[in-house]
Short mmCIF file of C-alpha atoms (C1' of nucleotides) in Angstrom, two decimals:
data_model
loop_
_atom_site.label_atom_id
_atom_site.label_comp_id
_atom_site.label_asym_id
_atom_site.label_seq_id
_atom_site.Cartn_x
_atom_site.Cartn_y
_atom_site.Cartn_z
CA MET A 202 80.14 251.20 95.81
CA LYS A 203 83.64 250.02 95.10
CA THR A 204 84.79 247.45 97.59
CA ILE A 205 88.36 247.01 98.71
CA GLU A 206 88.96 243.50 99.98
CA LYS A 207 91.75 241.14 100.87
CA SER A 208 92.96 239.66 97.66
CA THR A 209 95.11 236.88 96.36
CA PRO A 210 98.74 237.96 96.18
CA CYS A 211 100.04 238.28 92.61
CA GLU A 212 102.31 235.26 93.15
CA LEU A 213 99.27 233.02 93.47
CA CYS A 214 96.92 234.81 91.09
CA MET A 215 95.53 232.42 88.51
CA SER A 216 94.45 234.99 85.96
CA ARG A 217 98.05 236.21 85.90
CA LYS A 218 99.07 233.03 84.08
CA PHE A 219 97.45 234.29 80.90
CA SER A 220 98.55 237.86 81.27
CA LEU A 221 101.57 240.00 80.52
CA PHE A 222 102.62 239.46 84.13
CA SER A 223 102.99 235.74 83.52
CA ASN A 224 106.76 235.49 83.73
CA LEU A 225 107.80 238.05 86.29
CA THR A 226 110.42 237.36 88.92
CA GLU A 227 109.46 236.56 92.48
CA PRO A 228 110.68 239.91 93.88
CA HIS A 229 108.75 241.82 91.26
CA LEU A 230 105.59 239.88 91.95
CA CYS A 231 105.95 240.63 95.63
CA HIS A 232 106.50 244.27 94.89
CA LEU A 233 103.30 244.32 92.84
CA SER A 234 101.39 242.47 95.53
CA ASP A 235 102.48 244.99 98.10
CA HIS A 236 101.48 247.97 96.05
CA LYS A 237 98.45 246.86 94.11
CA ASN A 238 94.92 247.62 95.04
CA PHE A 239 92.23 245.01 94.63
CA ILE A 240 88.76 246.33 93.92
CA THR A 241 85.45 244.67 93.14
CA HIS A 242 83.40 246.55 90.59
CA LYS A 243 79.74 246.18 89.76
CA LYS A 244 78.23 246.31 86.29
CA GLY A 245 77.92 249.84 85.02
CA GLN A 246 80.69 251.32 87.15
CA ILE A 247 83.32 253.43 85.52
CA LEU A 248 86.99 252.52 85.60
CA PHE A 249 88.31 255.60 83.90
CA TYR A 250 87.26 258.40 81.62
CA GLU A 251 88.71 259.51 78.33
CA GLY A 252 90.76 262.65 78.83
CA THR A 253 91.86 261.98 82.40
CA LYS A 254 95.41 261.10 83.37
CA PRO A 255 96.31 257.47 83.97
CA LEU A 256 97.70 256.88 87.45
CA GLY A 257 98.43 253.25 86.91
CA VAL A 258 97.39 250.10 85.13
CA PHE A 259 94.31 247.95 85.64
CA CYS A 260 94.64 244.22 85.59
CA ILE A 261 91.45 242.23 85.25
CA ASN A 262 91.18 239.32 87.58
CA ASP A 263 87.64 238.49 86.60
CA GLY A 264 84.72 240.03 84.76
CA VAL A 265 84.33 241.98 81.55
CA VAL A 266 85.15 245.60 80.84
CA LYS A 267 84.30 247.57 77.74
CA VAL A 268 86.80 250.06 76.44
CA PHE A 269 85.16 252.67 74.27
CA LYS A 270 85.34 256.09 72.73
CA THR A 271 82.44 258.48 72.68
CA ALA A 272 81.99 259.86 69.18
CA SER A 273 80.89 263.41 68.48
CA ASN A 274 77.37 262.16 67.82
CA GLY A 275 77.22 260.77 71.34
CA LYS A 276 77.44 257.13 70.36
CA GLU A 277 79.90 254.74 71.91
CA GLN A 278 82.41 253.00 69.71
CA ILE A 279 83.62 249.99 71.62
CA ILE A 280 87.32 249.48 70.97
CA ARG A 281 87.51 246.14 72.72
CA LEU A 282 86.05 244.00 75.45
CA ALA A 283 88.64 243.18 78.07
CA LYS A 284 88.45 240.03 80.16
CA LYS A 285 90.35 238.04 82.77
CA GLY A 286 94.09 238.47 82.36
CA ASP A 287 93.80 241.59 80.22
CA PHE A 288 95.47 244.87 81.04
CA LEU A 289 93.81 248.23 80.77
CA GLY A 290 95.21 251.69 80.47
CA TYR A 291 98.82 250.79 79.88
CA ALA A 292 98.89 252.25 76.39
CA SER A 293 97.89 255.68 77.67
CA LEU A 294 100.27 255.37 80.59
CA LEU A 295 103.23 254.40 78.43
CA GLY A 296 102.24 256.87 75.76
CA GLU A 297 102.41 259.53 78.48
CA GLU A 298 99.04 260.81 77.35
CA SER A 299 95.60 261.19 78.83
CA TYR A 300 93.32 258.22 78.43
CA SER A 301 92.33 257.95 74.79
CA ASN A 302 89.21 256.04 75.79
CA SER A 303 86.88 255.26 78.65
CA ALA A 304 86.24 251.98 80.40
CA THR A 305 83.19 250.69 82.22
CA ILE A 306 82.22 247.36 83.71
CA VAL A 307 80.04 245.13 81.56
CA GLU A 308 80.03 242.12 83.87
CA ASP A 309 80.85 242.35 87.57
CA ALA A 310 84.59 242.46 87.85
CA LYS A 311 87.50 241.98 90.20
CA ILE A 312 90.27 244.26 89.17
CA CYS A 313 93.70 245.01 90.52
CA PHE A 314 95.06 248.49 90.19
CA VAL A 315 98.83 248.69 89.87
CA PRO A 316 100.11 252.18 90.50
CA ARG A 317 102.18 253.88 87.85
CA GLU A 318 105.45 253.74 89.78
CA SER A 319 105.27 250.04 90.46
CA PHE A 320 104.42 249.25 86.88
CA LEU A 321 107.19 251.42 85.51
CA LYS A 322 109.66 250.00 88.00
CA VAL A 323 108.99 246.46 86.82
CA LEU A 324 109.02 247.60 83.22
CA SER A 325 112.42 249.20 83.56
CA GLU A 326 113.98 246.42 85.58
CA ASP A 327 112.67 243.50 83.59
CA THR A 328 113.65 243.93 79.95
CA GLU A 329 111.94 240.73 79.01
CA PHE A 330 108.68 242.09 80.41
CA HIS A 331 109.15 245.32 78.50
CA ARG A 332 109.65 243.26 75.36
CA ARG A 333 106.39 241.40 75.96
CA VAL A 334 104.53 244.65 76.53
CA THR A 335 105.93 246.02 73.28
CA LYS A 336 104.95 242.87 71.48
CA ALA A 337 101.41 243.11 72.82
CA LEU A 338 101.16 246.71 71.68
CA CYS A 339 102.32 245.76 68.21
CA HIS A 340 99.78 242.99 68.05
CA ASP A 341 97.01 245.34 69.13
CA LEU A 342 98.06 247.75 66.44
CA GLY A 343 97.63 245.05 63.81
CA ILE A 344 94.18 244.27 65.18
CA MET A 345 93.21 247.92 64.97
CA GLU A 346 94.32 248.01 61.34
CA ASP A 347 92.06 245.08 60.62
CA LYS A 348 89.18 246.73 62.41
CA LEU A 349 89.65 249.96 60.51
CA THR A 350 89.74 248.13 57.20
CA ASP A 351 86.63 246.17 58.07
CA ALA A 352 84.86 249.31 59.21
CA THR A 353 85.40 251.10 55.93
CA GLN A 354 85.13 248.21 53.50
CA LYS A 355 82.51 245.90 54.90
CA SER A 356 78.79 246.23 55.30
CA ILE A 357 77.10 246.33 58.68
CA ARG A 358 75.63 242.90 58.07
CA GLU A 359 79.09 241.49 57.43
CA ARG A 360 80.51 243.20 60.47
CA LEU A 361 77.73 242.03 62.74
CA ALA A 362 78.16 238.45 61.57
CA PHE A 363 81.89 238.76 62.15
CA THR A 364 81.38 240.29 65.58
CA LEU A 365 79.17 237.38 66.61
CA LEU A 366 81.81 234.92 65.46
CA LYS A 367 84.49 236.73 67.43
CA LEU A 368 82.30 236.86 70.51
CA SER A 369 81.57 233.17 70.31
CA GLU A 370 85.29 232.54 69.94
CA THR A 371 86.01 234.40 73.16
CA TYR A 372 82.92 233.87 75.27
CA GLY A 373 81.43 230.80 73.68
CA ILE A 374 80.47 227.77 75.73
CA ASP A 375 79.26 224.65 74.00
CA GLY A 376 75.73 223.47 74.59
CA LYS A 377 73.39 221.03 72.98
CA GLU A 378 71.83 223.81 70.93
CA GLY A 379 74.91 225.37 69.37
CA GLU A 380 77.42 227.60 71.09
CA LYS A 381 76.19 230.09 73.66
CA ILE A 382 77.83 233.49 73.81
CA ASP A 383 78.11 233.64 77.57
CA ILE A 384 78.09 237.35 78.07
CA VAL A 385 75.19 239.77 78.37
CA LEU A 386 75.41 242.69 75.99
CA THR A 387 72.59 245.07 75.22
CA ARG A 388 71.71 245.65 71.58
CA GLU A 389 73.14 249.11 72.06
CA GLU A 390 76.45 247.64 73.14
CA ILE A 391 76.54 245.27 70.21
CA ALA A 392 75.85 248.29 68.04
CA GLY A 393 78.81 250.03 69.67
CA LEU A 394 80.96 247.03 68.98
CA VAL A 395 79.96 246.87 65.32
CA GLY A 396 79.76 250.61 64.83
CA THR A 397 76.17 251.04 63.80
CA ALA A 398 72.75 252.08 65.11
CA THR A 399 70.94 250.06 67.75
CA GLU A 400 67.87 249.61 65.56
CA THR A 401 69.99 248.16 62.80
CA VAL A 402 71.43 245.57 65.17
CA ILE A 403 67.96 244.63 66.36
CA ARG A 404 66.73 244.17 62.81
CA LEU A 405 69.76 242.24 61.62
CA LEU A 406 69.80 239.98 64.67
CA SER A 407 66.19 238.99 64.09
CA GLU A 408 67.02 238.46 60.44
CA PHE A 409 69.89 236.19 61.49
CA LYS A 410 67.51 234.37 63.78
CA LYS A 411 64.93 233.95 61.04
CA ASP A 412 67.69 232.51 58.86
CA GLU A 413 68.54 230.11 61.69
CA LEU A 414 72.08 231.39 62.06
CA ILE A 415 71.52 232.30 65.69
CA ASP A 416 68.92 232.00 68.40
CA PHE A 417 68.22 233.78 71.66
CA GLU A 418 68.33 232.26 75.12
CA GLY A 419 67.29 234.85 77.62
CA LYS A 420 69.61 237.79 77.13
CA LYS A 421 72.23 235.65 75.51
CA ILE A 422 72.87 234.71 71.93
CA LEU A 423 73.19 231.17 70.68
CA VAL A 424 75.32 230.67 67.59
CA LEU A 425 73.71 227.92 65.55
CA ASP A 426 75.56 228.16 62.25
CA LYS A 427 79.15 229.35 62.36
CA ARG A 428 79.83 228.56 58.74
CA GLY A 429 76.77 230.52 57.72
CA LEU A 430 77.94 233.50 59.75
CA ALA A 431 81.44 233.13 58.32
CA ARG A 432 80.00 233.14 54.82
CA LEU A 433 77.93 236.21 55.64
CA SER A 434 80.89 237.99 57.19
CA ASP A 435 82.82 237.65 53.96
CA PHE A 436 85.51 235.69 55.69
CA TYR A 437 86.93 234.48 52.46
CA GLY A 438 87.14 237.03 49.67
CA MET B 219 115.04 249.49 39.48
CA LYS B 220 116.10 249.97 43.05
CA THR B 221 119.35 251.83 43.32
CA ILE B 222 121.91 251.30 46.03
CA GLU B 223 124.08 254.38 46.50
CA LYS B 224 126.55 255.88 48.89
CA SER B 225 124.53 257.50 51.61
CA THR B 226 124.91 259.89 54.49
CA PRO B 227 126.02 258.06 57.62
CA CYS B 228 123.34 257.97 60.31
CA GLU B 229 125.42 260.29 62.50
CA LEU B 230 124.97 263.08 60.00
CA CYS B 231 121.49 262.22 58.74
CA MET B 232 119.17 265.19 58.99
CA SER B 233 115.90 263.32 58.83
CA ARG B 234 117.05 261.34 61.86
CA LYS B 235 116.59 264.44 64.02
CA PHE B 236 112.83 264.04 63.85
CA SER B 237 112.79 260.29 64.15
CA LEU B 238 112.90 257.64 66.85
CA PHE B 239 116.64 257.44 66.24
CA SER B 240 117.10 261.03 67.35
CA ASN B 241 118.88 260.39 70.62
CA LEU B 242 121.01 257.34 70.04
CA THR B 243 124.58 257.07 71.27
CA GLU B 244 127.51 257.56 68.93
CA PRO B 245 128.48 253.86 68.91
CA HIS B 246 124.94 252.80 68.12
CA LEU B 247 124.68 255.29 65.30
CA CYS B 248 127.93 253.96 63.85
CA HIS B 249 126.67 250.44 64.16
CA LEU B 250 123.54 251.38 62.25
CA SER B 251 125.55 253.24 59.62
CA ASP B 252 127.69 250.18 59.09
CA HIS B 253 124.80 247.80 58.72
CA LYS B 254 122.10 249.83 57.05
CA ASN B 255 121.29 249.74 53.41
CA PHE B 256 120.39 252.90 51.59
CA ILE B 257 118.05 252.51 48.64
CA THR B 258 116.39 254.97 46.30
CA HIS B 259 112.86 253.98 45.38
CA LYS B 260 110.70 255.26 42.58
CA LYS B 261 106.99 255.96 42.75
CA GLY B 262 104.94 252.81 42.56
CA GLN B 263 107.61 250.47 43.83
CA ILE B 264 106.79 248.08 46.61
CA LEU B 265 108.58 248.11 49.94
CA PHE B 266 106.94 245.08 51.45
CA TYR B 267 103.86 242.93 51.16
CA GLU B 268 101.30 242.00 53.75
CA GLY B 269 101.86 238.45 54.91
CA THR B 270 105.63 238.35 54.38
CA LYS B 271 108.14 238.27 57.20
CA PRO B 272 109.86 241.50 58.23
CA LEU B 273 113.64 241.26 57.99
CA GLY B 274 114.29 244.69 59.37
CA VAL B 275 113.00 248.19 59.69
CA PHE B 276 112.65 250.88 57.05
CA CYS B 277 113.59 254.43 57.87
CA ILE B 278 112.41 257.10 55.47
CA ASN B 279 115.03 259.65 54.61
CA ASP B 280 112.88 261.38 52.04
CA GLY B 281 109.70 260.80 50.07
CA VAL B 282 106.27 259.45 50.89
CA VAL B 283 105.18 255.87 51.42
CA LYS B 284 101.66 254.60 51.77
CA VAL B 285 100.97 251.82 54.22
CA PHE B 286 97.79 249.98 53.38
CA LYS B 287 95.74 246.87 53.75
CA THR B 288 93.96 245.21 50.87
CA ALA B 289 90.37 244.48 51.85
CA SER B 290 88.51 241.40 50.69
CA ASN B 291 86.74 243.50 48.05
CA GLY B 292 90.11 244.36 46.55
CA LYS B 293 90.14 247.97 47.68
CA GLU B 294 93.07 249.50 49.48
CA GLN B 295 92.56 250.93 52.94
CA ILE B 296 95.42 253.28 53.57
CA ILE B 297 96.49 253.03 57.20
CA ARG B 298 98.86 255.96 57.04
CA LEU B 299 101.14 257.97 54.84
CA ALA B 300 104.70 257.83 56.08
CA LYS B 301 107.17 260.60 55.42
CA LYS B 302 110.71 261.74 56.20
CA GLY B 303 111.81 260.55 59.63
CA ASP B 304 109.09 257.90 59.91
CA PHE B 305 109.76 254.24 60.56
CA LEU B 306 108.08 251.42 58.73
CA GLY B 307 107.62 247.81 59.61
CA TYR B 308 108.79 247.95 63.20
CA ALA B 309 105.42 247.00 64.62
CA SER B 310 105.35 243.74 62.70
CA LEU B 311 108.99 243.10 63.52
CA LEU B 312 108.53 243.67 67.24
CA GLY B 313 105.20 241.89 67.23
CA GLU B 314 107.06 238.92 65.78
CA GLU B 315 104.40 238.59 63.14
CA SER B 316 104.20 238.79 59.39
CA TYR B 317 103.58 242.22 57.95
CA SER B 318 100.02 243.20 58.75
CA ASN B 319 100.06 245.59 55.82
CA SER B 320 101.79 246.48 52.59
CA ALA B 321 103.81 249.55 51.69
CA THR B 322 104.44 251.21 48.36
CA ILE B 323 106.12 254.42 47.30
CA VAL B 324 103.82 257.36 46.65
CA GLU B 325 106.52 259.94 46.03
CA ASP B 326 110.08 259.02 45.07
CA ALA B 327 111.83 258.04 48.24
CA LYS B 328 115.21 257.53 49.80
CA ILE B 329 114.93 254.85 52.42
CA CYS B 330 117.38 253.16 54.73
CA PHE B 331 116.86 249.56 55.59
CA VAL B 332 118.09 248.57 59.04
CA PRO B 333 118.39 244.81 59.40
CA ARG B 334 116.52 243.10 62.17
CA GLU B 335 119.60 242.23 64.22
CA SER B 336 120.95 245.76 64.27
CA PHE B 337 117.60 247.21 65.22
CA LEU B 338 117.05 244.67 67.98
CA LYS B 339 120.60 245.17 69.24
CA VAL B 340 120.08 248.88 69.67
CA LEU B 341 116.65 248.29 71.15
CA SER B 342 117.99 245.93 73.79
CA GLU B 343 121.05 247.98 74.63
CA ASP B 344 119.42 251.38 74.78
CA THR B 345 116.53 251.25 77.23
CA GLU B 346 115.69 254.85 76.56
CA PHE B 347 115.28 254.07 72.88
CA HIS B 348 113.07 251.11 73.69
CA ARG B 349 110.96 253.43 75.84
CA ARG B 350 110.56 255.87 72.95
CA VAL B 351 109.56 253.07 70.60
CA THR B 352 106.98 251.90 73.10
CA LYS B 353 105.70 255.40 73.48
CA ALA B 354 105.35 255.78 69.72
CA LEU B 355 103.44 252.52 69.50
CA CYS B 356 101.07 253.67 72.22
CA HIS B 357 100.51 256.93 70.44
CA ASP B 358 99.78 255.13 67.17
CA LEU B 359 97.31 252.93 68.98
CA GLY B 360 95.41 256.02 70.14
CA ILE B 361 95.38 257.35 66.60
CA MET B 362 93.98 254.09 65.30
CA GLU B 363 91.21 254.24 67.89
CA ASP B 364 90.30 257.69 66.65
CA LYS B 365 90.32 256.49 63.07
CA LEU B 366 88.12 253.54 63.87
CA THR B 367 85.63 255.73 65.69
CA ASP B 368 85.56 258.21 62.84
CA ALA B 369 85.15 255.42 60.31
CA THR B 370 82.07 254.03 62.02
CA GLN B 371 80.45 257.21 63.27
CA LYS B 372 81.13 259.83 60.66
CA SER B 373 79.87 260.28 57.13
CA ILE B 374 82.13 260.08 54.11
CA ARG B 375 81.76 263.81 53.58
CA GLU B 376 82.92 264.49 57.12
CA ARG B 377 85.82 262.09 56.78
CA LEU B 378 86.94 263.53 53.47
CA ALA B 379 86.89 267.05 54.86
CA PHE B 380 88.87 265.84 57.85
CA THR B 381 91.35 264.00 55.66
CA LEU B 382 91.98 267.14 53.64
CA LEU B 383 92.62 269.08 56.83
CA LYS B 384 95.04 266.46 58.06
CA LEU B 385 96.85 266.39 54.73
CA SER B 386 97.20 270.14 54.69
CA GLU B 387 98.54 269.97 58.23
CA THR B 388 101.26 267.56 57.17
CA TYR B 389 101.97 268.46 53.57
CA GLY B 390 100.65 271.98 53.40
CA ILE B 391 102.74 274.84 52.06
CA ASP B 392 101.40 278.36 52.19
CA GLY B 393 100.73 280.21 48.98
CA LYS B 394 98.89 283.34 47.97
CA GLU B 395 95.80 281.28 47.12
CA GLY B 396 95.37 279.31 50.34
CA GLU B 397 97.42 276.35 51.46
CA LYS B 398 98.62 273.85 48.88
CA ILE B 399 98.67 270.18 49.79
CA ASP B 400 102.07 269.45 48.32
CA ILE B 401 101.67 265.80 47.54
CA VAL B 402 100.20 264.07 44.53
CA LEU B 403 97.54 261.55 45.38
CA THR B 404 95.15 260.00 42.91
CA ARG B 405 91.44 260.14 43.67
CA GLU B 406 91.66 256.44 44.22
CA GLU B 407 94.33 256.94 46.87
CA ILE B 408 92.31 259.62 48.60
CA ALA B 409 89.43 257.15 48.54
CA GLY B 410 91.70 254.58 50.18
CA LEU B 411 92.65 257.10 52.82
CA VAL B 412 89.05 257.99 53.59
CA GLY B 413 87.69 254.52 53.12
CA THR B 414 85.21 255.05 50.34
CA ALA B 415 84.72 254.63 46.59
CA THR B 416 86.76 256.61 44.09
CA GLU B 417 83.66 258.07 42.42
CA THR B 418 82.43 259.36 45.74
CA VAL B 419 85.70 261.19 46.31
CA ILE B 420 85.53 262.73 42.85
CA ARG B 421 82.00 263.94 43.42
CA LEU B 422 82.61 265.28 46.90
CA LEU B 423 85.82 267.03 45.87
CA SER B 424 84.04 268.88 43.09
CA GLU B 425 81.28 269.72 45.54
CA PHE B 426 83.92 271.11 47.92
CA LYS B 427 85.38 273.07 45.04
CA LYS B 428 81.97 274.44 44.07
CA ASP B 429 81.51 275.51 47.69
CA GLU B 430 84.89 277.27 47.50
CA LEU B 431 86.39 275.17 50.27
CA ILE B 432 89.16 273.90 48.03
CA ASP B 433 90.56 274.40 44.55
CA PHE B 434 92.74 272.39 42.23
CA GLU B 435 96.18 273.33 41.00
CA GLY B 436 97.37 270.71 38.59
CA LYS B 437 97.23 267.42 40.43
CA LYS B 438 97.38 269.12 43.77
CA ILE B 439 94.69 270.39 46.07
CA LEU B 440 94.51 273.91 47.41
CA VAL B 441 92.78 274.35 50.74
CA LEU B 442 90.92 277.65 50.62
CA ASP B 443 88.72 277.48 53.68
CA LYS B 444 90.02 275.51 56.63
CA ARG B 445 87.30 276.62 58.97
CA GLY B 446 84.71 275.55 56.46
CA LEU B 447 86.30 272.14 56.17
CA ALA B 448 86.56 271.92 59.95
CA ARG B 449 82.88 272.73 60.25
CA LEU B 450 82.05 270.10 57.63
CA SER B 451 84.24 267.51 59.31
CA ASP B 452 82.28 267.85 62.50
CA PHE B 453 85.36 268.90 64.38
CA TYR B 454 83.33 270.21 67.24
CA GLY B 455 80.40 268.08 68.35
"C1'" DC C 248 54.10 246.38 94.40
"C1'" DA C 249 53.66 250.54 91.68
"C1'" DG C 250 55.88 253.72 89.07
"C1'" DA C 251 59.75 254.86 86.49
"C1'" DT C 252 63.23 253.81 83.47
"C1'" DA C 253 65.77 251.09 80.28
"C1'" DA C 254 65.75 247.73 76.70
"C1'" DC C 255 63.72 245.84 72.79
"C1'" DA C 256 60.96 245.99 68.75
"C1'" DT C 257 58.73 247.60 64.45
"C1'" DG C 258 57.17 250.81 60.84
"C1'" DA C 259 57.82 254.70 57.80
"C1'" DC C 260 60.89 257.39 55.52
"C1'" DA C 261 64.92 259.89 53.70
"C1'" DT C 262 69.30 259.76 51.77
"C1'" DA C 263 74.10 259.09 51.42
"C1'" DT C 264 76.83 256.31 49.07
"C1'" DA C 265 78.12 252.06 46.32
"C1'" DT C 266 77.89 250.25 41.91
"C1'" DC C 267 77.79 250.00 36.97
"C1'" DA C 268 78.28 251.98 32.61
"C1'" DC C 269 80.33 254.99 29.76
"C1'" DA C 270 82.71 259.39 28.19
"C1'" DT C 271 86.59 262.29 28.36
"C1'" DT C 272 91.11 263.73 29.43
"C1'" DA C 273 95.85 262.93 30.82
"C1'" DA C 274 99.87 260.18 31.07
"C1'" DT C 275 102.71 256.51 29.51
"C1'" DT C 276 104.85 253.53 26.27
"C1'" DA C 277 106.11 251.64 21.96
"C1'" DT D 285 103.30 260.56 17.31
"C1'" DA D 286 100.19 256.93 17.57
"C1'" DA D 287 98.43 253.68 20.52
"C1'" DT D 288 97.49 252.08 25.19
"C1'" DT D 289 96.49 252.57 29.60
"C1'" DA D 290 95.45 255.12 33.69
"C1'" DA D 291 92.97 258.77 35.77
"C1'" DT D 292 89.08 261.65 36.01
"C1'" DG D 293 84.42 262.82 35.45
"C1'" DT D 294 79.21 262.17 35.00
"C1'" DG D 295 74.75 259.98 34.90
"C1'" DA D 296 71.44 256.58 36.34
"C1'" DT D 297 70.08 253.50 39.75
"C1'" DA D 298 69.56 250.55 43.77
"C1'" DT D 299 69.73 249.88 48.50
"C1'" DA D 300 71.58 249.48 52.97
"C1'" DT D 301 71.33 251.91 56.82
"C1'" DG D 302 70.38 256.02 59.80
"C1'" DT D 303 66.74 258.56 61.94
"C1'" DC D 304 62.44 259.47 64.09
"C1'" DA D 305 58.26 258.05 66.07
"C1'" DT D 306 55.82 255.00 68.77
"C1'" DG D 307 54.63 250.85 71.23
"C1'" DT D 308 55.69 246.95 74.06
"C1'" DT D 309 58.21 244.40 77.34
"C1'" DA D 310 61.56 243.82 80.85
"C1'" DT D 311 64.16 245.65 84.66
"C1'" DC D 312 65.09 248.45 88.30
"C1'" DT D 313 64.03 251.31 92.42
"C1'" DG D 314 61.81 253.39 96.18
#
DNA sequence: CAGATAACATGACATATATCACATTAATTA
DNA sequence: TAATTAATGTGATATATGTCATGTTATCTG
């Protein structure tokens, strides 16, 4: 299933440019290159499970990974979608806790695994890197506060509209017919992202389509009217 | 309004024992003592506003502070209640962002303000301290993930029951008639904590009382039946 | 390619919860 | 202590959304 291949060394890795590893020293990059593990993952595969111990950090070279929690009712709450340049599992590692969430592949991915010791070595030797990691954690915390507030104070319709806007921001590619959200998510996954039932997403999406806010192109969503979605999502008070 | 008084030096501060500052070196503690600012705050006063720039870190010596976001509908979503030994505002400071939330005093508080420079100095000079801060941030992130999942997947009744359990865990003092939650929160504040409307909290609380899960003693809540609340809060699948 | 499975869709229905309006009680302030 | 204001409580009502049932379509797998 999982394939281990020859991979680009970290020094030459392009997706690194946009990641927390962007400004490491040459020796540290070499150290990571020597110890990392490059693996190709197919859609649906599992990176790690909630409750298990983190043995290192995942660094996405390409593809999309969903990070989610399984609620007591069995539904998945997607915490975030991670893409090229994103790190996974470092919060649990640095928090010295078991994984607080699970991660599975949404779009075929190339991922480097950096073992715990290597990551911690770089972290302790490069204060500037540690500072950037801290900063990223703080930023994520602010995002989670926003998400919590939205979850409790906004309607599902508002949240779905907002989710579509966010997705188009991250995965949008311009086309003649509006912006295409270039990532395949099932309705169930969108529901997990918004925090609602699959049927509700289906209904609301076709409502949005009827209102000409979006359209469908195969399995992908076309955003036709960003302002309309922004209005719906209660962007401004 | 705000009173500046002589205060215990950090070296002798008792609430420090349970805080992130617990294991600092003597010189660093002295540095903090020299530069901190001890202020007594009364209920209702504001510590900082969302959107403003953090100039330092608040360290609670005594009292209770609510950290909240104001949603677009005007309601307050309480992110957390901070108590003795807790830090405030460090995430925004370290994230190099404006405050992502606001903070006001819920119970009269004694709070030390540590200016940005002093905090950053200690952070950069004491790697172990930096590691503990990082660890705390990671832990908070996990908590926020739980909260988000609960917010989207659980009912208000479940969340209220859970909130009461959490409050009794933190502020509970044993009495003959069950455990008293020794903190005064308005129904509106409980609503902000749960993420619901004030009226809903009022109704559910009297339902809980009718079902002999809780009772009221003045403005405070008595938890009579923890297991009952745990069952209601869907603690186990 | 057939059969199985997953994804999508739609209808019917129940209900938890938000909202609005108003009454009562408690707390604050002049 | 009267007068305001804040907090609590209750009733009526609307509705968004979850749930269940069922059907259709697409996708996967042997």
